Coordinates of C-alpha atoms in Angstrom, one line a residue:
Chain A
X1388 CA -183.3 -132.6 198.6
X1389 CA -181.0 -131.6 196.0
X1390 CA -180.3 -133.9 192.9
X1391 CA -177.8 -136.4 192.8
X1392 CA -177.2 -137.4 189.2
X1393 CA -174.2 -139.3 188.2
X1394 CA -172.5 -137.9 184.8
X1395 CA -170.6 -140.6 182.8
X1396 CA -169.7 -139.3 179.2
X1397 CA -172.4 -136.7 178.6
X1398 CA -175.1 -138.8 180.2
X1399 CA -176.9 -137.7 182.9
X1400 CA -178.1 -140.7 185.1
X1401 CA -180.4 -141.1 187.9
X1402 CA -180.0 -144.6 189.1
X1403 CA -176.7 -145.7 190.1
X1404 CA -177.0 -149.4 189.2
X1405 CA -175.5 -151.1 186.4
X1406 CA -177.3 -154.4 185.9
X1407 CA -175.8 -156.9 183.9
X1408 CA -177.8 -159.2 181.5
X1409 CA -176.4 -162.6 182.1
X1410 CA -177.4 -166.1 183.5
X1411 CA -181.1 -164.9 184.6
X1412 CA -183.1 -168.3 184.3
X1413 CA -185.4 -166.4 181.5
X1414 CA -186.4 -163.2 179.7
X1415 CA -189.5 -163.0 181.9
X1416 CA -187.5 -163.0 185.1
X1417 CA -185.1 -160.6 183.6
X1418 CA -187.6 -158.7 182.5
X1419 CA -189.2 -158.2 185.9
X1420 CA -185.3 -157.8 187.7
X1421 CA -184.4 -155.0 185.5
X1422 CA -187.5 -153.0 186.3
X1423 CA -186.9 -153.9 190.2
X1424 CA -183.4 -152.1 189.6
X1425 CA -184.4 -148.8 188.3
X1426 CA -181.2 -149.1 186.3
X1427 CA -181.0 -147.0 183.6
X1428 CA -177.5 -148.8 181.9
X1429 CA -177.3 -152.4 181.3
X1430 CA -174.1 -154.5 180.1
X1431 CA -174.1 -156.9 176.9
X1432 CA -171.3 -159.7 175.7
X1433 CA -170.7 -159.8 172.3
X1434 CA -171.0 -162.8 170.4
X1435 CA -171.1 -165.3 167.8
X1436 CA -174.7 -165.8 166.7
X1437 CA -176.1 -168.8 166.5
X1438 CA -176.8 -169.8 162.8
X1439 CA -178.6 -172.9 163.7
X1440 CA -181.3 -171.2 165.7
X1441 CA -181.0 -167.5 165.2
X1442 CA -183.5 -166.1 166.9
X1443 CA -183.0 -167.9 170.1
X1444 CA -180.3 -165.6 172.3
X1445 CA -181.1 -162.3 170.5
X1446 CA -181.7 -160.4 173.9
X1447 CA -182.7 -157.3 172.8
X1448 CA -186.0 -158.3 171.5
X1449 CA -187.2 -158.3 175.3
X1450 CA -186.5 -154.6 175.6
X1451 CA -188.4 -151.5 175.1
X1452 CA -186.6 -149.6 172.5
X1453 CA -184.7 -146.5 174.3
X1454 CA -185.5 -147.1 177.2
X1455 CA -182.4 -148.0 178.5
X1456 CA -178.2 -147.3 177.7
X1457 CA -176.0 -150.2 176.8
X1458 CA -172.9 -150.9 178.1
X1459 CA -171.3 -153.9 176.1
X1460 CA -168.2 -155.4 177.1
X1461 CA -165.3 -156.8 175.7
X1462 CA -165.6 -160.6 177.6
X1463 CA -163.9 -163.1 176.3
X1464 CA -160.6 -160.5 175.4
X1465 CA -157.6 -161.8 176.7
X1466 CA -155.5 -159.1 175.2
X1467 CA -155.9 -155.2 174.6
X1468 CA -155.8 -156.0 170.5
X1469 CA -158.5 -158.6 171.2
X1470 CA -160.7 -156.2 172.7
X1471 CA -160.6 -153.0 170.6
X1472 CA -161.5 -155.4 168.1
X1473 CA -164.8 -156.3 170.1
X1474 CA -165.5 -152.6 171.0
X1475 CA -165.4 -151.5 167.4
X1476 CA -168.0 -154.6 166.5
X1477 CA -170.1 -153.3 169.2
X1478 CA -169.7 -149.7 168.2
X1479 CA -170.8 -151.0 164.4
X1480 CA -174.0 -152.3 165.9
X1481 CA -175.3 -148.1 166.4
X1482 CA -176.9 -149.0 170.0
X1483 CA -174.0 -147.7 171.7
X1484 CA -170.1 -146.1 171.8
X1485 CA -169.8 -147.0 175.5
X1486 CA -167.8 -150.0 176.2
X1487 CA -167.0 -151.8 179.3
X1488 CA -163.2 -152.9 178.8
X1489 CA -163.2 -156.3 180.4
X1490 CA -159.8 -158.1 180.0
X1491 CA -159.4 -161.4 181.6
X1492 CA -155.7 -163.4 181.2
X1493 CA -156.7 -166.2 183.7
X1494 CA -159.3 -169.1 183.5
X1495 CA -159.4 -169.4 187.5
X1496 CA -159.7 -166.2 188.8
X1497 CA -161.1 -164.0 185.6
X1498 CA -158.6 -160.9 186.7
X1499 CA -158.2 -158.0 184.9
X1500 CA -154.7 -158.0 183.2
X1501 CA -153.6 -154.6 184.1
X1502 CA -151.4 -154.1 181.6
X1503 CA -153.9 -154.9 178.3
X1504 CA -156.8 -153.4 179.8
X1505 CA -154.5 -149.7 180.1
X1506 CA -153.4 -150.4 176.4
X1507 CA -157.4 -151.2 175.4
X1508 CA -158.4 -148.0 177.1
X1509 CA -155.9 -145.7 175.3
X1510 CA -156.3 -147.1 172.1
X1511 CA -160.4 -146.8 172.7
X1512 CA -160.2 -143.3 174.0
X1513 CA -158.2 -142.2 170.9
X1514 CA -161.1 -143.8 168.8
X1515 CA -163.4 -142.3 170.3
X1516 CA -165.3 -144.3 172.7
X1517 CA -166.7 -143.7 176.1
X1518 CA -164.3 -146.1 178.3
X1519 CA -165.4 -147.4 181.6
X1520 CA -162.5 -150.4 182.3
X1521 CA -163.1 -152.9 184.7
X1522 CA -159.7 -153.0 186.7
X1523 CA -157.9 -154.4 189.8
X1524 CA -158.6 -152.2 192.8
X1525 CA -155.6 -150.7 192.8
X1526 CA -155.3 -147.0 193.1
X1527 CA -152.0 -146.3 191.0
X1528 CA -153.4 -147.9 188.2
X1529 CA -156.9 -146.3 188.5
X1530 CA -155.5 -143.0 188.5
X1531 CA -153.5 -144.3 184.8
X1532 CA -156.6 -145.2 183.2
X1533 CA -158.2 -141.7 184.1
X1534 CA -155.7 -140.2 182.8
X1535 CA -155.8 -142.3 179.6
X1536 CA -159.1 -141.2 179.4
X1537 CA -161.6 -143.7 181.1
X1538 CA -165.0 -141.7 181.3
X1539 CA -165.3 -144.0 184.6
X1540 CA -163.1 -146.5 186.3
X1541 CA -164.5 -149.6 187.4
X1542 CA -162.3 -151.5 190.1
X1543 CA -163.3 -155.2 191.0
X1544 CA -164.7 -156.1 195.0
X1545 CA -163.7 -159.4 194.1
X1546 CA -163.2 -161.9 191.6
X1547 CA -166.2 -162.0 189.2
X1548 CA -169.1 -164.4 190.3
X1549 CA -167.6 -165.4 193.8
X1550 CA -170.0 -163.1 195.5
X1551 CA -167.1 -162.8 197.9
X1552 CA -167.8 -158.5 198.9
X1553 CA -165.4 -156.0 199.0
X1554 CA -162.0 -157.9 199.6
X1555 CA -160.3 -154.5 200.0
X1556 CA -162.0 -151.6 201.2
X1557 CA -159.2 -149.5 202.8
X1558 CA -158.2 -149.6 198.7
X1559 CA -161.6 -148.8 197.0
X1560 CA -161.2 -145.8 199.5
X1561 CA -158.0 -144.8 198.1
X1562 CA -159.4 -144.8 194.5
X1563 CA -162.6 -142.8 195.6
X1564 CA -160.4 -139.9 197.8
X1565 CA -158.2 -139.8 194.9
X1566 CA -160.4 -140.1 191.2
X1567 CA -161.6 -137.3 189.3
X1568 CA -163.9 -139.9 187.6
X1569 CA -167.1 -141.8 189.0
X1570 CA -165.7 -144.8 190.3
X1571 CA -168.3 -147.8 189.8
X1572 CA -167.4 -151.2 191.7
X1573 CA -167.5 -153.7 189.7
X1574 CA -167.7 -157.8 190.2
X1575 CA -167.9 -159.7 193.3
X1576 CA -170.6 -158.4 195.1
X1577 CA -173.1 -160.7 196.8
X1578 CA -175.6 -159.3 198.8
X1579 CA -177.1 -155.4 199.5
X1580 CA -174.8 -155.6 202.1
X1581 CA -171.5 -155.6 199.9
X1582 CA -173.1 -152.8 197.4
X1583 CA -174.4 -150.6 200.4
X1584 CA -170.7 -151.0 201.7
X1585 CA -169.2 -149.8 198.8
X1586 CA -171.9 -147.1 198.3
X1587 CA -171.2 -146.1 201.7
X1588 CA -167.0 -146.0 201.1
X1589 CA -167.9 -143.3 198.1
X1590 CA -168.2 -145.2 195.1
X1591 CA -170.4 -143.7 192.4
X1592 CA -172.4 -146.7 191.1
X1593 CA -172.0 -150.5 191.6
X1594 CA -172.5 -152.9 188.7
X1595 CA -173.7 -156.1 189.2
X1596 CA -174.9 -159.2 187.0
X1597 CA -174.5 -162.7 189.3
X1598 CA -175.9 -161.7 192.7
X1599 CA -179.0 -160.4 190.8
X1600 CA -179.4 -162.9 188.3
X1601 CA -178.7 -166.2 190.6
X1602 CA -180.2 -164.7 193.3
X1603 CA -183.7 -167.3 194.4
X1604 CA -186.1 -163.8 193.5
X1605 CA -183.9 -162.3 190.6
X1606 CA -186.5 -159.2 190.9
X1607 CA -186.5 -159.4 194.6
X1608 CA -183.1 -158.9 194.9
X1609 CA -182.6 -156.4 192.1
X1610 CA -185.0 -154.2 194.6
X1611 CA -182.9 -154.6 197.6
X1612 CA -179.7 -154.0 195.8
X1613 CA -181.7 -150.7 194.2
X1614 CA -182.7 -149.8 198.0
X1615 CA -178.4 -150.9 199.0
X1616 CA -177.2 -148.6 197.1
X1617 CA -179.5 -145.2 197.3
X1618 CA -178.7 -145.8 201.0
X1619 CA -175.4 -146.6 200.5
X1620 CA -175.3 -143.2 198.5
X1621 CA -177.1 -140.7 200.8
X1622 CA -175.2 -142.2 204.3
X1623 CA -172.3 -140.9 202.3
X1624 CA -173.1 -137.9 201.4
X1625 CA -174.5 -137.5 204.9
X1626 CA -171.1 -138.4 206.7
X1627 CA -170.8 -141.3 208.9
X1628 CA -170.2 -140.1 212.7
X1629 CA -166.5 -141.1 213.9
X1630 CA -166.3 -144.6 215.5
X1631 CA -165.1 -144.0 219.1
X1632 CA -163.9 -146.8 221.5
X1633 CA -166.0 -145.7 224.6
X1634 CA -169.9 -144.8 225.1
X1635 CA -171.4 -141.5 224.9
X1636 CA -174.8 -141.3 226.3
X1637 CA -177.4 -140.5 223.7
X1638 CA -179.7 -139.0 226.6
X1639 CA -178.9 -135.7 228.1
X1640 CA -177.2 -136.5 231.9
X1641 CA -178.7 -133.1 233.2
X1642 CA -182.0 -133.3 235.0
X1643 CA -181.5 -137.1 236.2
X1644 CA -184.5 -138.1 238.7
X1645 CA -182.0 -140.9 240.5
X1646 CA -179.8 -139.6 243.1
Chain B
X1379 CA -168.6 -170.5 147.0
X1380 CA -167.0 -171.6 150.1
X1381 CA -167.0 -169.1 153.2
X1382 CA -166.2 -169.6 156.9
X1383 CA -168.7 -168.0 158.8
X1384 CA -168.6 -167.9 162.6
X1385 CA -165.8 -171.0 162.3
X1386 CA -167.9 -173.2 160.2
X1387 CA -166.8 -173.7 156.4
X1388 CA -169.7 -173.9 154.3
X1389 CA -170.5 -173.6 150.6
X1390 CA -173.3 -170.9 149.8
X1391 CA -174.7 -169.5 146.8
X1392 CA -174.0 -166.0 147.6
X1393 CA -172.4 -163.0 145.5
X1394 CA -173.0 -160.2 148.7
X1395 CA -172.7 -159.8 152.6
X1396 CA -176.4 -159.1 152.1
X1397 CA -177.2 -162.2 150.3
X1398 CA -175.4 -164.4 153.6
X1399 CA -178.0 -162.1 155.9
X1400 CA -180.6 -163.5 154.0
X1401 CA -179.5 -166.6 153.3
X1402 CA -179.2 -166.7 157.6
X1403 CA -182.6 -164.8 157.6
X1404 CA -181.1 -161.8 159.8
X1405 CA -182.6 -159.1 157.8
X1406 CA -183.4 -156.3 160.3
X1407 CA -181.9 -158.1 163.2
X1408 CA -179.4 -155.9 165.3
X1409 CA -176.3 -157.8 163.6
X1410 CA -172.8 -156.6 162.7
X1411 CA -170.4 -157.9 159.9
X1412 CA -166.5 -158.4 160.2
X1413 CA -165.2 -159.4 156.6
X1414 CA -161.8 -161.0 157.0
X1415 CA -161.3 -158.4 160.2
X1416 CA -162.7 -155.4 158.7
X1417 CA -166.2 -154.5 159.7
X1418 CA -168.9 -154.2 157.1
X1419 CA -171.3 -151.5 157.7
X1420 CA -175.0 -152.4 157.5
X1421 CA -175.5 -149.7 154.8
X1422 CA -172.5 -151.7 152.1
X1423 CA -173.9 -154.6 153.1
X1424 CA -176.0 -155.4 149.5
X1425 CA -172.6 -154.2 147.6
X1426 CA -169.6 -155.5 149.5
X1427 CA -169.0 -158.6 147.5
X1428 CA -167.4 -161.9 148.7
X1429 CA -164.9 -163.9 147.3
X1430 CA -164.0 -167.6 147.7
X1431 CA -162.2 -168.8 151.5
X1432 CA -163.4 -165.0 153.2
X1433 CA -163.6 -165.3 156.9
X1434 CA -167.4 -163.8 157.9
X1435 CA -168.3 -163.3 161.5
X1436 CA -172.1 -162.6 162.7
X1437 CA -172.2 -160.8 165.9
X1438 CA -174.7 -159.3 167.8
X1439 CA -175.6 -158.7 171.8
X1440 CA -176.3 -161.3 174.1
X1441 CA -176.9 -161.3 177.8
X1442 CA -173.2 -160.4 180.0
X1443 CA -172.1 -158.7 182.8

């Protein structure tokens, strides 16, 4: 079979799951979840260390050195100025110039403000970074970050942590037929289901964090999202056979022994 | 002198942006330095002097989605 990598800013990648790096009960179970994925990026928050007990969250102690490409993102931003401020902190750490634009101006539902997270993405580009926004699933405004630069685009399923699937899928389509960019879905995925279904509708990658990580087998489920989305991936490239209303007989009707 | 780092105003006996690593014992720990907004690269840390009501933050990766 012919090799499917995904290229996102110079990098080639194999796997085409972005695991995030939150909630897991423990390092051992994230540990053992990340290797279950295959994934070769992971996402990281930036924040405040904790002077009282410094060595407690420091996450990357758990991982083998180089082994894997970090994604961090810019949580907590509610406005474009807020996070080119956190992308250039996590540029200054040297692990990374990728950044995941992540711009939230609601408590409730944790949306993407459209507006801040185009501004973040052209001021980022400008300075260099490789963008991947997480955006609404809208197809206008996808096609606005790509051309501001976004290395990727990465339109929600759903609102993040609701597990609720792909909300719009008749969008997501629109963005894949229309990007020049890998398009990785992003938030709001629950089960392999939801990331084979978005696999399956053309998407480049999925990222996921909350399904994995709150999942009862953290590592059990980072397998069967792995297993989701390389089958999600080759059905597409195979091509889906046209739904029809009617039957049509798998077996030949020629050569029938019944009168 | 008296420094807010990561919102808490504290007095330390510290000339540098090294000297607060140490103090914190961060030395060689995957942390960046904003200094009243600007960053402070890891390499200036031992020279880029302090002065009296400086804003510090201490950032670094944790787990996130």
């Amino acid at each position: 079979m012919k090799t499917d990598v995904l290229r996102i800013g110079g990098r080639e990648l194999q796997s085409r799951f972005f695991l995030g790096t939150g909630l897991f009960p423990n390092p051992y179970v994230q540990q053992e979840a990340i290797r279950a994925s295959g994934a070769e990026v992971l996402t990281f928050a930036i924040r405040r260390i904790n002077l009282e007990a410094p060595e407690d969250d420091s996450i990357l102690q758990y991982l083998e050195p180089g082994a894997f490409h970090f994604l961090p993102n810019t949580s907590g931003a509610r406005t474009a100025d807020e996070a080119v401020r956190i992308a250039r902190l996590a540029r200054a750490s040297n692990l990374s110039d990728w950044v995941k634009v992540e711009i939230s101006a609601n408590e409730r539902t944790l949306l993407p403000d459209p507006v801040e997270t185009l501004r973040a993405t052209e001021i980022l580009v400008k300075e260099g970074f490789t963008v991947l926004p997480y955006t609404s699933d809208d197809p206008i405004l996808c096609k606005r970050l790509e051309e501001a630069g976004a290395a990727a685009v990465m339109p929600g399923a759903a609102p993040i942590g609701t597990g609720l699937g792909l909300l719009n899928p008749y969008n997501l389509g629109l963005i894949v037929e229309e990007a020049n960019v890998p398009v990785i879905v992003d938030a709001g995925l629950g089960s392999a289901a939801d990331a084979l279904q978005a696999m399956e509708l053309g998407a480049a990658g999925v990222l996921m964090n909350n399904p994995v990580a709150k999942a009862k087998d953290p590592a059990r489920m980072a397998q069967a999202m792995r297993l989701a989305i390389e089958a999600g991936r080759l059905s597409y490239l195979a091509g889906r056979v046209p739904k029809k209303r009617y039957a049509s007989a798998s077996s030949a009707p020629e050569g029938h022994l019944l009168p | 002198m008296e420094l807010t780092i990561n919102g808490i105003t504290q007095q330390l006996e510290v000339r540098t942006v090294g000297d607060v690593i140490a103090h914190f014992g961060l030395e060689g720990k995957p942390v960046v330095v904003e200094a009243d907004g600007e960053i402070v690269d890891r390499e200036r840390w031992g020279e880029a002097e302090l002065r009296q009501g400086m804003k510090l933050e201490l950032v670094h990766f944790v787990g996130g989605g």
